[in-house]
């Protein structure tokens, strides 16, 4: 019995590791190409981005690879009548499937850690490389297209001579009109400051448009906040927090909500004491309600995020629960046909259920645990098929 289990496990590991390497490499190349085209990165930044993109590539590759390896091994065993021979010897298909289920459970735990690493360390690392390479990216875009636009920043030039921008026009659209400005000059140079999260523009012979309008032949420096450049004024998204950081962020959100409620109470009491009842109108409290609604939505997203990552990680086990009985039932050696036969209902059922449950959980319509609905459906279906296979 142990020999048979080791045989199945060894066959599964060989196919899994080989397929994982190939599929990860394929997805990795696609991600690298996407970043190169989107951000205009050169070879140096792309090489520095490699360790951060690798977990993201594996994040997508692991569940599909686990299903492909399962359908390949058990399809081959079933096609060669090894499953029938084992049943004739009194060995249940459950025994043959046990090592695969154990491996899938262990892989699912690893996938949870991998998902956590990819969305936190991986994404932030990619963003860090982009910021550090921002100067190079902008110069390359200006050389190729004579313009660069990202977020609330737009740069147009007549030409580029080395590091010198010829007749540049830089416009920044900030959060408020006071933060917005437009500046044209005879020439300029760019330099980035990743530590300060600023892009420094050194202008010569400027003409400034905005709150003030004037021309000057002197050289001045103007700093552009990277939040404007990257189009992100909201801070980190809940999906970019590591699981260990989510608890702390939920507490900070709860503290902000408590401070907001105390501020509302104080404002109401002050309005009643001074007789300023206009301050109690609905319009006066719209800003408070907007901030309060944003904090409640943030708390719901932070509550959903751990369930989403664990459910996504344990999709490996759910896929295997369907893949094993499906491959045995077909009794065909064409593993690709078995794979797509399993993956089609997963594509049509699991992923829509996951997306719908996540959206409704974020809206507060259902509890966060509803994110596991897709996994539960696959598990019930797989166990039912496995029971039918064992009985027949």
JSON list of N, CA and C in Angstrom, two decimals, residues 138-212:
[
{"chain": "A", "resi": 138, "resn": "UNK", "atom": "N", "xyz": [10.88, 58.30, -17.94]},
{"chain": "A", "resi": 138, "resn": "UNK", "atom": "CA", "xyz": [10.36, 59.54, -18.53]},
{"chain": "A", "resi": 138, "resn": "UNK", "atom": "C", "xyz": [11.24, 59.99, -19.69]},
{"chain": "A", "resi": 139, "resn": "UNK", "atom": "N", "xyz": [12.56, 59.93, -19.51]},
{"chain": "A", "resi": 139, "resn": "UNK", "atom": "CA", "xyz": [13.46, 60.34, -20.59]},
{"chain": "A", "resi": 139, "resn": "UNK", "atom": "C", "xyz": [13.25, 59.47, -21.84]},
{"chain": "A", "resi": 140, "resn": "UNK", "atom": "N", "xyz": [13.06, 58.16, -21.63]},
{"chain": "A", "resi": 140, "resn": "UNK", "atom": "CA", "xyz": [12.87, 57.28, -22.79]},
{"chain": "A", "resi": 140, "resn": "UNK", "atom": "C", "xyz": [11.56, 57.61, -23.50]},
{"chain": "A", "resi": 141, "resn": "UNK", "atom": "N", "xyz": [10.50, 57.85, -22.73]},
{"chain": "A", "resi": 141, "resn": "UNK", "atom": "CA", "xyz": [9.21, 58.19, -23.34]},
{"chain": "A", "resi": 141, "resn": "UNK", "atom": "C", "xyz": [9.29, 59.52, -24.10]},
{"chain": "A", "resi": 142, "resn": "UNK", "atom": "N", "xyz": [10.00, 60.48, -23.53]},
{"chain": "A", "resi": 142, "resn": "UNK", "atom": "CA", "xyz": [10.13, 61.78, -24.19]},
{"chain": "A", "resi": 142, "resn": "UNK", "atom": "C", "xyz": [10.97, 61.68, -25.46]},
{"chain": "A", "resi": 143, "resn": "UNK", "atom": "N", "xyz": [11.99, 60.84, -25.44]},
{"chain": "A", "resi": 143, "resn": "UNK", "atom": "CA", "xyz": [12.80, 60.65, -26.64]},
{"chain": "A", "resi": 143, "resn": "UNK", "atom": "C", "xyz": [12.00, 59.99, -27.76]},
{"chain": "A", "resi": 144, "resn": "UNK", "atom": "N", "xyz": [11.14, 59.05, -27.37]},
{"chain": "A", "resi": 144, "resn": "UNK", "atom": "CA", "xyz": [10.38, 58.30, -28.38]},
{"chain": "A", "resi": 144, "resn": "UNK", "atom": "C", "xyz": [9.16, 59.06, -28.87]},
{"chain": "A", "resi": 145, "resn": "UNK", "atom": "N", "xyz": [8.42, 59.68, -27.93]},
{"chain": "A", "resi": 145, "resn": "UNK", "atom": "CA", "xyz": [7.11, 60.24, -28.27]},
{"chain": "A", "resi": 145, "resn": "UNK", "atom": "C", "xyz": [7.02, 61.76, -28.09]},
{"chain": "A", "resi": 146, "resn": "UNK", "atom": "N", "xyz": [8.07, 62.39, -27.54]},
{"chain": "A", "resi": 146, "resn": "UNK", "atom": "CA", "xyz": [8.07, 63.82, -27.26]},
{"chain": "A", "resi": 146, "resn": "UNK", "atom": "C", "xyz": [7.01, 64.22, -26.23]},
{"chain": "A", "resi": 147, "resn": "UNK", "atom": "N", "xyz": [6.43, 63.26, -25.57]},
{"chain": "A", "resi": 147, "resn": "UNK", "atom": "CA", "xyz": [5.44, 63.57, -24.53]},
{"chain": "A", "resi": 147, "resn": "UNK", "atom": "C", "xyz": [5.40, 62.44, -23.52]},
{"chain": "A", "resi": 148, "resn": "UNK", "atom": "N", "xyz": [4.95, 62.78, -22.32]},
{"chain": "A", "resi": 148, "resn": "UNK", "atom": "CA", "xyz": [4.80, 61.79, -21.25]},
{"chain": "A", "resi": 148, "resn": "UNK", "atom": "C", "xyz": [3.60, 62.22, -20.42]},
{"chain": "A", "resi": 149, "resn": "UNK", "atom": "N", "xyz": [2.68, 61.31, -20.18]},
{"chain": "A", "resi": 149, "resn": "UNK", "atom": "CA", "xyz": [1.49, 61.60, -19.37]},
{"chain": "A", "resi": 149, "resn": "UNK", "atom": "C", "xyz": [1.24, 60.43, -18.44]},
{"chain": "A", "resi": 150, "resn": "UNK", "atom": "N", "xyz": [1.10, 60.72, -17.18]},
{"chain": "A", "resi": 150, "resn": "UNK", "atom": "CA", "xyz": [0.82, 59.69, -16.18]},
{"chain": "A", "resi": 150, "resn": "UNK", "atom": "C", "xyz": [0.16, 60.35, -15.00]},
{"chain": "A", "resi": 151, "resn": "UNK", "atom": "N", "xyz": [-0.97, 59.77, -14.54]},
{"chain": "A", "resi": 151, "resn": "UNK", "atom": "CA", "xyz": [-1.66, 60.34, -13.40]},
{"chain": "A", "resi": 151, "resn": "UNK", "atom": "C", "xyz": [-2.09, 61.77, -13.69]},
{"chain": "A", "resi": 152, "resn": "UNK", "atom": "N", "xyz": [-1.70, 62.69, -12.83]},
{"chain": "A", "resi": 152, "resn": "UNK", "atom": "CA", "xyz": [-2.05, 64.10, -13.02]},
{"chain": "A", "resi": 152, "resn": "UNK", "atom": "C", "xyz": [-0.93, 64.92, -13.60]},
{"chain": "A", "resi": 153, "resn": "UNK", "atom": "N", "xyz": [0.07, 64.28, -14.20]},
{"chain": "A", "resi": 153, "resn": "UNK", "atom": "CA", "xyz": [1.25, 64.99, -14.72]},
{"chain": "A", "resi": 153, "resn": "UNK", "atom": "C", "xyz": [1.35, 64.78, -16.23]},
{"chain": "A", "resi": 154, "resn": "UNK", "atom": "N", "xyz": [1.63, 65.86, -16.94]},
{"chain": "A", "resi": 154, "resn": "UNK", "atom": "CA", "xyz": [1.85, 65.77, -18.38]},
{"chain": "A", "resi": 154, "resn": "UNK", "atom": "C", "xyz": [3.07, 66.61, -18.74]},
{"chain": "A", "resi": 155, "resn": "UNK", "atom": "N", "xyz": [3.98, 66.02, -19.54]},
{"chain": "A", "resi": 155, "resn": "UNK", "atom": "CA", "xyz": [5.20, 66.70, -19.98]},
{"chain": "A", "resi": 155, "resn": "UNK", "atom": "C", "xyz": [5.26, 66.62, -21.50]},
{"chain": "A", "resi": 156, "resn": "UNK", "atom": "N", "xyz": [5.43, 67.76, -22.14]},
{"chain": "A", "resi": 156, "resn": "UNK", "atom": "CA", "xyz": [5.61, 67.83, -23.59]},
{"chain": "A", "resi": 156, "resn": "UNK", "atom": "C", "xyz": [6.91, 68.56, -23.89]},
{"chain": "A", "resi": 157, "resn": "UNK", "atom": "N", "xyz": [7.67, 68.08, -24.84]},
{"chain": "A", "resi": 157, "resn": "UNK", "atom": "CA", "xyz": [8.94, 68.71, -25.20]},
{"chain": "A", "resi": 157, "resn": "UNK", "atom": "C", "xyz": [9.04, 68.82, -26.72]},
{"chain": "A", "resi": 158, "resn": "UNK", "atom": "N", "xyz": [9.89, 69.75, -27.14]},
{"chain": "A", "resi": 158, "resn": "UNK", "atom": "CA", "xyz": [10.17, 69.86, -28.57]},
{"chain": "A", "resi": 158, "resn": "UNK", "atom": "C", "xyz": [11.22, 68.85, -28.99]},
{"chain": "A", "resi": 159, "resn": "UNK", "atom": "N", "xyz": [12.12, 68.53, -28.05]},
{"chain": "A", "resi": 159, "resn": "UNK", "atom": "CA", "xyz": [13.16, 67.55, -28.33]},
{"chain": "A", "resi": 159, "resn": "UNK", "atom": "C", "xyz": [13.94, 67.23, -27.07]},
{"chain": "A", "resi": 160, "resn": "UNK", "atom": "N", "xyz": [14.84, 66.25, -27.18]},
{"chain": "A", "resi": 160, "resn": "UNK", "atom": "CA", "xyz": [15.67, 65.83, -26.05]},
{"chain": "A", "resi": 160, "resn": "UNK", "atom": "C", "xyz": [17.11, 65.76, -26.54]},
{"chain": "A", "resi": 161, "resn": "UNK", "atom": "N", "xyz": [17.99, 66.46, -25.82]},
{"chain": "A", "resi": 161, "resn": "UNK", "atom": "CA", "xyz": [19.42, 66.47, -26.15]},
{"chain": "A", "resi": 161, "resn": "UNK", "atom": "C", "xyz": [20.18, 65.95, -24.94]},
{"chain": "A", "resi": 162, "resn": "UNK", "atom": "N", "xyz": [20.46, 64.63, -24.92]},
{"chain": "A", "resi": 162, "resn": "UNK", "atom": "CA", "xyz": [21.09, 64.03, -23.74]},
{"chain": "A", "resi": 162, "resn": "UNK", "atom": "C", "xyz": [20.13, 64.06, -22.57]},
{"chain": "A", "resi": 163, "resn": "UNK", "atom": "N", "xyz": [20.51, 64.80, -21.52]},
{"chain": "A", "resi": 163, "resn": "UNK", "atom": "CA", "xyz": [19.62, 64.96, -20.37]},
{"chain": "A", "resi": 163, "resn": "UNK", "atom": "C", "xyz": [18.87, 66.28, -20.42]},
{"chain": "A", "resi": 164, "resn": "UNK", "atom": "N", "xyz": [19.07, 67.04, -21.44]},
{"chain": "A", "resi": 164, "resn": "UNK", "atom": "CA", "xyz": [18.46, 68.37, -21.55]},
{"chain": "A", "resi": 164, "resn": "UNK", "atom": "C", "xyz": [17.17, 68.29, -22.36]},
{"chain": "A", "resi": 165, "resn": "UNK", "atom": "N", "xyz": [16.09, 68.77, -21.75]},
{"chain": "A", "resi": 165, "resn": "UNK", "atom": "CA", "xyz": [14.79, 68.84, -22.42]},
{"chain": "A", "resi": 165, "resn": "UNK", "atom": "C", "xyz": [14.68, 70.20, -23.10]},
{"chain": "A", "resi": 166, "resn": "UNK", "atom": "N", "xyz": [14.35, 70.19, -24.37]},
{"chain": "A", "resi": 166, "resn": "UNK", "atom": "CA", "xyz": [14.27, 71.42, -25.15]},
{"chain": "A", "resi": 166, "resn": "UNK", "atom": "C", "xyz": [12.82, 71.90, -25.21]},
{"chain": "A", "resi": 167, "resn": "UNK", "atom": "N", "xyz": [12.62, 73.14, -24.75]},
{"chain": "A", "resi": 167, "resn": "UNK", "atom": "CA", "xyz": [11.31, 73.79, -24.72]},
{"chain": "A", "resi": 167, "resn": "UNK", "atom": "C", "xyz": [10.23, 72.89, -24.10]},
{"chain": "A", "resi": 168, "resn": "UNK", "atom": "N", "xyz": [10.43, 72.49, -22.85]},
{"chain": "A", "resi": 168, "resn": "UNK", "atom": "CA", "xyz": [9.43, 71.63, -22.20]},
{"chain": "A", "resi": 168, "resn": "UNK", "atom": "C", "xyz": [8.25, 72.44, -21.67]},
{"chain": "A", "resi": 169, "resn": "UNK", "atom": "N", "xyz": [7.12, 71.79, -21.62]},
{"chain": "A", "resi": 169, "resn": "UNK", "atom": "CA", "xyz": [5.93, 72.32, -20.95]},
{"chain": "A", "resi": 169, "resn": "UNK", "atom": "C", "xyz": [5.44, 71.26, -19.98]},
{"chain": "A", "resi": 170, "resn": "UNK", "atom": "N", "xyz": [5.41, 71.61, -18.70]},
{"chain": "A", "resi": 170, "resn": "UNK", "atom": "CA", "xyz": [5.03, 70.66, -17.65]},
{"chain": "A", "resi": 170, "resn": "UNK", "atom": "C", "xyz": [3.76, 71.16, -16.99]},
{"chain": "A", "resi": 171, "resn": "UNK", "atom": "N", "xyz": [2.76, 70.31, -16.91]},
{"chain": "A", "resi": 171, "resn": "UNK", "atom": "CA", "xyz": [1.52, 70.66, -16.22]},
{"chain": "A", "resi": 171, "resn": "UNK", "atom": "C", "xyz": [1.21, 69.60, -15.18]},
{"chain": "A", "resi": 172, "resn": "UNK", "atom": "N", "xyz": [0.77, 70.05, -14.01]},
{"chain": "A", "resi": 172, "resn": "UNK", "atom": "CA", "xyz": [0.44, 69.17, -12.90]},
{"chain": "A", "resi": 172, "resn": "UNK", "atom": "C", "xyz": [-0.98, 69.46, -12.46]},
{"chain": "A", "resi": 173, "resn": "UNK", "atom": "N", "xyz": [-1.80, 68.42, -12.40]},
{"chain": "A", "resi": 173, "resn": "UNK", "atom": "CA", "xyz": [-3.18, 68.55, -11.94]},
{"chain": "A", "resi": 173, "resn": "UNK", "atom": "C", "xyz": [-3.24, 67.96, -10.54]},
{"chain": "A", "resi": 174, "resn": "UNK", "atom": "N", "xyz": [-3.23, 68.82, -9.51]},
{"chain": "A", "resi": 174, "resn": "UNK", "atom": "CA", "xyz": [-3.24, 68.37, -8.13]},
{"chain": "A", "resi": 174, "resn": "UNK", "atom": "C", "xyz": [-4.65, 68.11, -7.62]},
{"chain": "A", "resi": 175, "resn": "UNK", "atom": "N", "xyz": [-4.74, 67.82, -6.32]},
{"chain": "A", "resi": 175, "resn": "UNK", "atom": "CA", "xyz": [-6.05, 67.54, -5.72]},
{"chain": "A", "resi": 175, "resn": "UNK", "atom": "C", "xyz": [-6.91, 68.80, -5.68]},
{"chain": "A", "resi": 176, "resn": "UNK", "atom": "N", "xyz": [-6.28, 69.96, -5.53]},
{"chain": "A", "resi": 176, "resn": "UNK", "atom": "CA", "xyz": [-7.00, 71.23, -5.47]},
{"chain": "A", "resi": 176, "resn": "UNK", "atom": "C", "xyz": [-6.42, 72.18, -6.51]},
{"chain": "A", "resi": 177, "resn": "UNK", "atom": "N", "xyz": [-7.16, 73.24, -6.89]},
{"chain": "A", "resi": 177, "resn": "UNK", "atom": "CA", "xyz": [-6.61, 74.21, -7.84]},
{"chain": "A", "resi": 177, "resn": "UNK", "atom": "C", "xyz": [-5.30, 74.83, -7.37]},
{"chain": "A", "resi": 178, "resn": "UNK", "atom": "N", "xyz": [-5.15, 74.99, -6.04]},
{"chain": "A", "resi": 178, "resn": "UNK", "atom": "CA", "xyz": [-3.91, 75.58, -5.52]},
{"chain": "A", "resi": 178, "resn": "UNK", "atom": "C", "xyz": [-2.71, 74.68, -5.76]},
{"chain": "A", "resi": 179, "resn": "UNK", "atom": "N", "xyz": [-2.95, 73.38, -5.88]},
{"chain": "A", "resi": 179, "resn": "UNK", "atom": "CA", "xyz": [-1.85, 72.43, -6.11]},
{"chain": "A", "resi": 179, "resn": "UNK", "atom": "C", "xyz": [-1.55, 72.23, -7.59]},
{"chain": "A", "resi": 180, "resn": "UNK", "atom": "N", "xyz": [-2.36, 72.83, -8.45]},
{"chain": "A", "resi": 180, "resn": "UNK", "atom": "CA", "xyz": [-2.19, 72.64, -9.89]},
{"chain": "A", "resi": 180, "resn": "UNK", "atom": "C", "xyz": [-1.36, 73.79, -10.47]},
{"chain": "A", "resi": 181, "resn": "UNK", "atom": "N", "xyz": [-0.53, 73.45, -11.43]},
{"chain": "A", "resi": 181, "resn": "UNK", "atom": "CA", "xyz": [0.28, 74.48, -12.08]},
{"chain": "A", "resi": 181, "resn": "UNK", "atom": "C", "xyz": [0.73, 74.00, -13.45]},
{"chain": "A", "resi": 182, "resn": "UNK", "atom": "N", "xyz": [1.13, 74.99, -14.26]},
{"chain": "A", "resi": 182, "resn": "UNK", "atom": "CA", "xyz": [1.65, 74.71, -15.59]},
{"chain": "A", "resi": 182, "resn": "UNK", "atom": "C", "xyz": [2.85, 75.60, -15.83]},
{"chain": "A", "resi": 183, "resn": "UNK", "atom": "N", "xyz": [3.91, 75.02, -16.36]},
{"chain": "A", "resi": 183, "resn": "UNK", "atom": "CA", "xyz": [5.16, 75.77, -16.49]},
{"chain": "A", "resi": 183, "resn": "UNK", "atom": "C", "xyz": [5.82, 75.43, -17.81]},
{"chain": "A", "resi": 184, "resn": "UNK", "atom": "N", "xyz": [6.27, 76.45, -18.52]},
{"chain": "A", "resi": 184, "resn": "UNK", "atom": "CA", "xyz": [7.01, 76.27, -19.77]},
{"chain": "A", "resi": 184, "resn": "UNK", "atom": "C", "xyz": [8.36, 76.97, -19.65]},
{"chain": "A", "resi": 185, "resn": "UNK", "atom": "N", "xyz": [9.36, 76.42, -20.30]},
{"chain": "A", "resi": 185, "resn": "UNK", "atom": "CA", "xyz": [10.70, 77.01, -20.21]},
{"chain": "A", "resi": 185, "resn": "UNK", "atom": "C", "xyz": [11.48, 76.72, -21.47]},
{"chain": "A", "resi": 186, "resn": "UNK", "atom": "N", "xyz": [12.65, 77.36, -21.56]},
{"chain": "A", "resi": 186, "resn": "UNK", "atom": "CA", "xyz": [13.52, 77.13, -22.71]},
{"chain": "A", "resi": 186, "resn": "UNK", "atom": "C", "xyz": [14.15, 75.75, -22.64]},
{"chain": "A", "resi": 187, "resn": "UNK", "atom": "N", "xyz": [14.51, 75.31, -21.43]},
{"chain": "A", "resi": 187, "resn": "UNK", "atom": "CA", "xyz": [15.11, 73.99, -21.25]},
{"chain": "A", "resi": 187, "resn": "UNK", "atom": "C", "xyz": [14.90, 73.54, -19.82]},
{"chain": "A", "resi": 188, "resn": "UNK", "atom": "N", "xyz": [15.14, 72.26, -19.58]},
{"chain": "A", "resi": 188, "resn": "UNK", "atom": "CA", "xyz": [14.96, 71.71, -18.23]},
{"chain": "A", "resi": 188, "resn": "UNK", "atom": "C", "xyz": [15.69, 70.38, -18.14]},
{"chain": "A", "resi": 189, "resn": "UNK", "atom": "N", "xyz": [15.92, 69.95, -16.88]},
{"chain": "A", "resi": 189, "resn": "UNK", "atom": "CA", "xyz": [16.50, 68.64, -16.60]},
{"chain": "A", "resi": 189, "resn": "UNK", "atom": "C", "xyz": [15.68, 67.97, -15.51]},
{"chain": "A", "resi": 190, "resn": "UNK", "atom": "N", "xyz": [15.61, 66.65, -15.55]},
{"chain": "A", "resi": 190, "resn": "UNK", "atom": "CA", "xyz": [14.85, 65.87, -14.58]},
{"chain": "A", "resi": 190, "resn": "UNK", "atom": "C", "xyz": [15.79, 65.10, -13.67]},
{"chain": "A", "resi": 191, "resn": "UNK", "atom": "N", "xyz": [15.37, 64.94, -12.42]},
{"chain": "A", "resi": 191, "resn": "UNK", "atom": "CA", "xyz": [16.08, 64.05, -11.49]},
{"chain": "A", "resi": 191, "resn": "UNK", "atom": "C", "xyz": [15.05, 63.53, -10.50]},
{"chain": "A", "resi": 192, "resn": "UNK", "atom": "N", "xyz": [15.18, 62.27, -10.10]},
{"chain": "A", "resi": 192, "resn": "UNK", "atom": "CA", "xyz": [14.22, 61.67, -9.19]},
{"chain": "A", "resi": 192, "resn": "UNK", "atom": "C", "xyz": [14.81, 61.54, -7.80]},
{"chain": "A", "resi": 193, "resn": "UNK", "atom": "N", "xyz": [13.94, 61.60, -6.80]},
{"chain": "A", "resi": 193, "resn": "UNK", "atom": "CA", "xyz": [14.33, 61.43, -5.40]},
{"chain": "A", "resi": 193, "resn": "UNK", "atom": "C", "xyz": [13.40, 60.40, -4.78]},
{"chain": "A", "resi": 194, "resn": "UNK", "atom": "N", "xyz": [13.75, 59.09, -4.91]},
{"chain": "A", "resi": 194, "resn": "UNK", "atom": "CA", "xyz": [12.86, 58.05, -4.40]},
{"chain": "A", "resi": 194, "resn": "UNK", "atom": "C", "xyz": [12.60, 58.15, -2.90]},
{"chain": "A", "resi": 195, "resn": "UNK", "atom": "N", "xyz": [13.61, 58.57, -2.12]},
{"chain": "A", "resi": 195, "resn": "UNK", "atom": "CA", "xyz": [13.43, 58.67, -0.68]},
{"chain": "A", "resi": 195, "resn": "UNK", "atom": "C", "xyz": [12.38, 59.72, -0.31]},
{"chain": "A", "resi": 196, "resn": "UNK", "atom": "N", "xyz": [12.40, 60.83, -1.02]},
{"chain": "A", "resi": 196, "resn": "UNK", "atom": "CA", "xyz": [11.42, 61.89, -0.77]},
{"chain": "A", "resi": 196, "resn": "UNK", "atom": "C", "xyz": [10.14, 61.68, -1.57]},
{"chain": "A", "resi": 197, "resn": "UNK", "atom": "N", "xyz": [10.14, 60.68, -2.46]},
{"chain": "A", "resi": 197, "resn": "UNK", "atom": "CA", "xyz": [9.02, 60.41, -3.35]},
{"chain": "A", "resi": 197, "resn": "UNK", "atom": "C", "xyz": [8.67, 61.66, -4.16]},
{"chain": "A", "resi": 198, "resn": "UNK", "atom": "N", "xyz": [9.72, 62.25, -4.74]},
{"chain": "A", "resi": 198, "resn": "UNK", "atom": "CA", "xyz": [9.55, 63.45, -5.54]},
{"chain": "A", "resi": 198, "resn": "UNK", "atom": "C", "xyz": [10.29, 63.31, -6.87]},
{"chain": "A", "resi": 199, "resn": "UNK", "atom": "N", "xyz": [9.75, 63.97, -7.89]},
{"chain": "A", "resi": 199, "resn": "UNK", "atom": "CA", "xyz": [10.46, 64.15, -9.15]},
{"chain": "A", "resi": 199, "resn": "UNK", "atom": "C", "xyz": [10.85, 65.62, -9.23]},
{"chain": "A", "resi": 200, "resn": "UNK", "atom": "N", "xyz": [12.15, 65.88, -9.35]},
{"chain": "A", "resi": 200, "resn": "UNK", "atom": "CA", "xyz": [12.65, 67.24, -9.36]},
{"chain": "A", "resi": 200, "resn": "UNK", "atom": "C", "xyz": [12.86, 67.69, -10.80]},
{"chain": "A", "resi": 201, "resn": "UNK", "atom": "N", "xyz": [12.27, 68.83, -11.16]},
{"chain": "A", "resi": 201, "resn": "UNK", "atom": "CA", "xyz": [12.44, 69.41, -12.49]},
{"chain": "A", "resi": 201, "resn": "UNK", "atom": "C", "xyz": [13.19, 70.73, -12.33]},
{"chain": "A", "resi": 202, "resn": "UNK", "atom": "N", "xyz": [14.34, 70.83, -12.98]},
{"chain": "A", "resi": 202, "resn": "UNK", "atom": "CA", "xyz": [15.15, 72.05, -12.93]},
{"chain": "A", "resi": 202, "resn": "UNK", "atom": "C", "xyz": [14.95, 72.83, -14.23]},
{"chain": "A", "resi": 203, "resn": "UNK", "atom": "N", "xyz": [14.29, 73.99, -14.11]},
{"chain": "A", "resi": 203, "resn": "UNK", "atom": "CA", "xyz": [13.93, 74.78, -15.28]},
{"chain": "A", "resi": 203, "resn": "UNK", "atom": "C", "xyz": [14.90, 75.94, -15.49]},
{"chain": "A", "resi": 204, "resn": "UNK", "atom": "N", "xyz": [15.12, 76.27, -16.76]},
{"chain": "A", "resi": 204, "resn": "UNK", "atom": "CA", "xyz": [15.91, 77.45, -17.13]},
{"chain": "A", "resi": 204, "resn": "UNK", "atom": "C", "xyz": [15.10, 78.29, -18.12]},
{"chain": "A", "resi": 205, "resn": "UNK", "atom": "N", "xyz": [14.92, 79.58, -17.78]},
{"chain": "A", "resi": 205, "resn": "UNK", "atom": "CA", "xyz": [14.13, 80.46, -18.65]},
{"chain": "A", "resi": 205, "resn": "UNK", "atom": "C", "xyz": [12.68, 80.08, -18.64]},
{"chain": "A", "resi": 206, "resn": "UNK", "atom": "N", "xyz": [12.01, 80.28, -17.49]},
{"chain": "A", "resi": 206, "resn": "UNK", "atom": "CA", "xyz": [10.67, 79.74, -17.30]},
{"chain": "A", "resi": 206, "resn": "UNK", "atom": "C", "xyz": [9.57, 80.74, -17.60]},
{"chain": "A", "resi": 207, "resn": "UNK", "atom": "N", "xyz": [8.39, 80.19, -17.82]},
{"chain": "A", "resi": 207, "resn": "UNK", "atom": "CA", "xyz": [7.15, 80.96, -17.86]},
{"chain": "A", "resi": 207, "resn": "UNK", "atom": "C", "xyz": [6.13, 80.14, -17.08]},
{"chain": "A", "resi": 208, "resn": "UNK", "atom": "N", "xyz": [5.65, 80.71, -15.97]},
{"chain": "A", "resi": 208, "resn": "UNK", "atom": "CA", "xyz": [4.78, 79.98, -15.05]},
{"chain": "A", "resi": 208, "resn": "UNK", "atom": "C", "xyz": [3.34, 80.41, -15.22]},
{"chain": "A", "resi": 209, "resn": "UNK", "atom": "N", "xyz": [2.43, 79.41, -15.27]},
{"chain": "A", "resi": 209, "resn": "UNK", "atom": "CA", "xyz": [1.00, 79.68, -15.35]},
{"chain": "A", "resi": 209, "resn": "UNK", "atom": "C", "xyz": [0.31, 78.96, -14.21]},
{"chain": "A", "resi": 210, "resn": "UNK", "atom": "N", "xyz": [-0.58, 79.65, -13.51]},
{"chain": "A", "resi": 210, "resn": "UNK", "atom": "CA", "xyz": [-1.28, 79.05, -12.39]},
{"chain": "A", "resi": 210, "resn": "UNK", "atom": "C", "xyz": [-1.80, 80.14, -11.49]},
{"chain": "A", "resi": 211, "resn": "UNK", "atom": "N", "xyz": [-1.55, 80.03, -10.17]},
{"chain": "A", "resi": 211, "resn": "UNK", "atom": "CA", "xyz": [-1.94, 81.08, -9.25]},
{"chain": "A", "resi": 211, "resn": "UNK", "atom": "C", "xyz": [-1.20, 82.38, -9.56]},
{"chain": "A", "resi": 212, "resn": "UNK", "atom": "N", "xyz": [0.07, 82.23, -10.03]},
{"chain": "A", "resi": 212, "resn": "UNK", "atom": "CA", "xyz": [0.87, 83.38, -10.44]},
{"chain": "A", "resi": 212, "resn": "UNK", "atom": "C", "xyz": [1.28, 83.21, -11.89]}
]
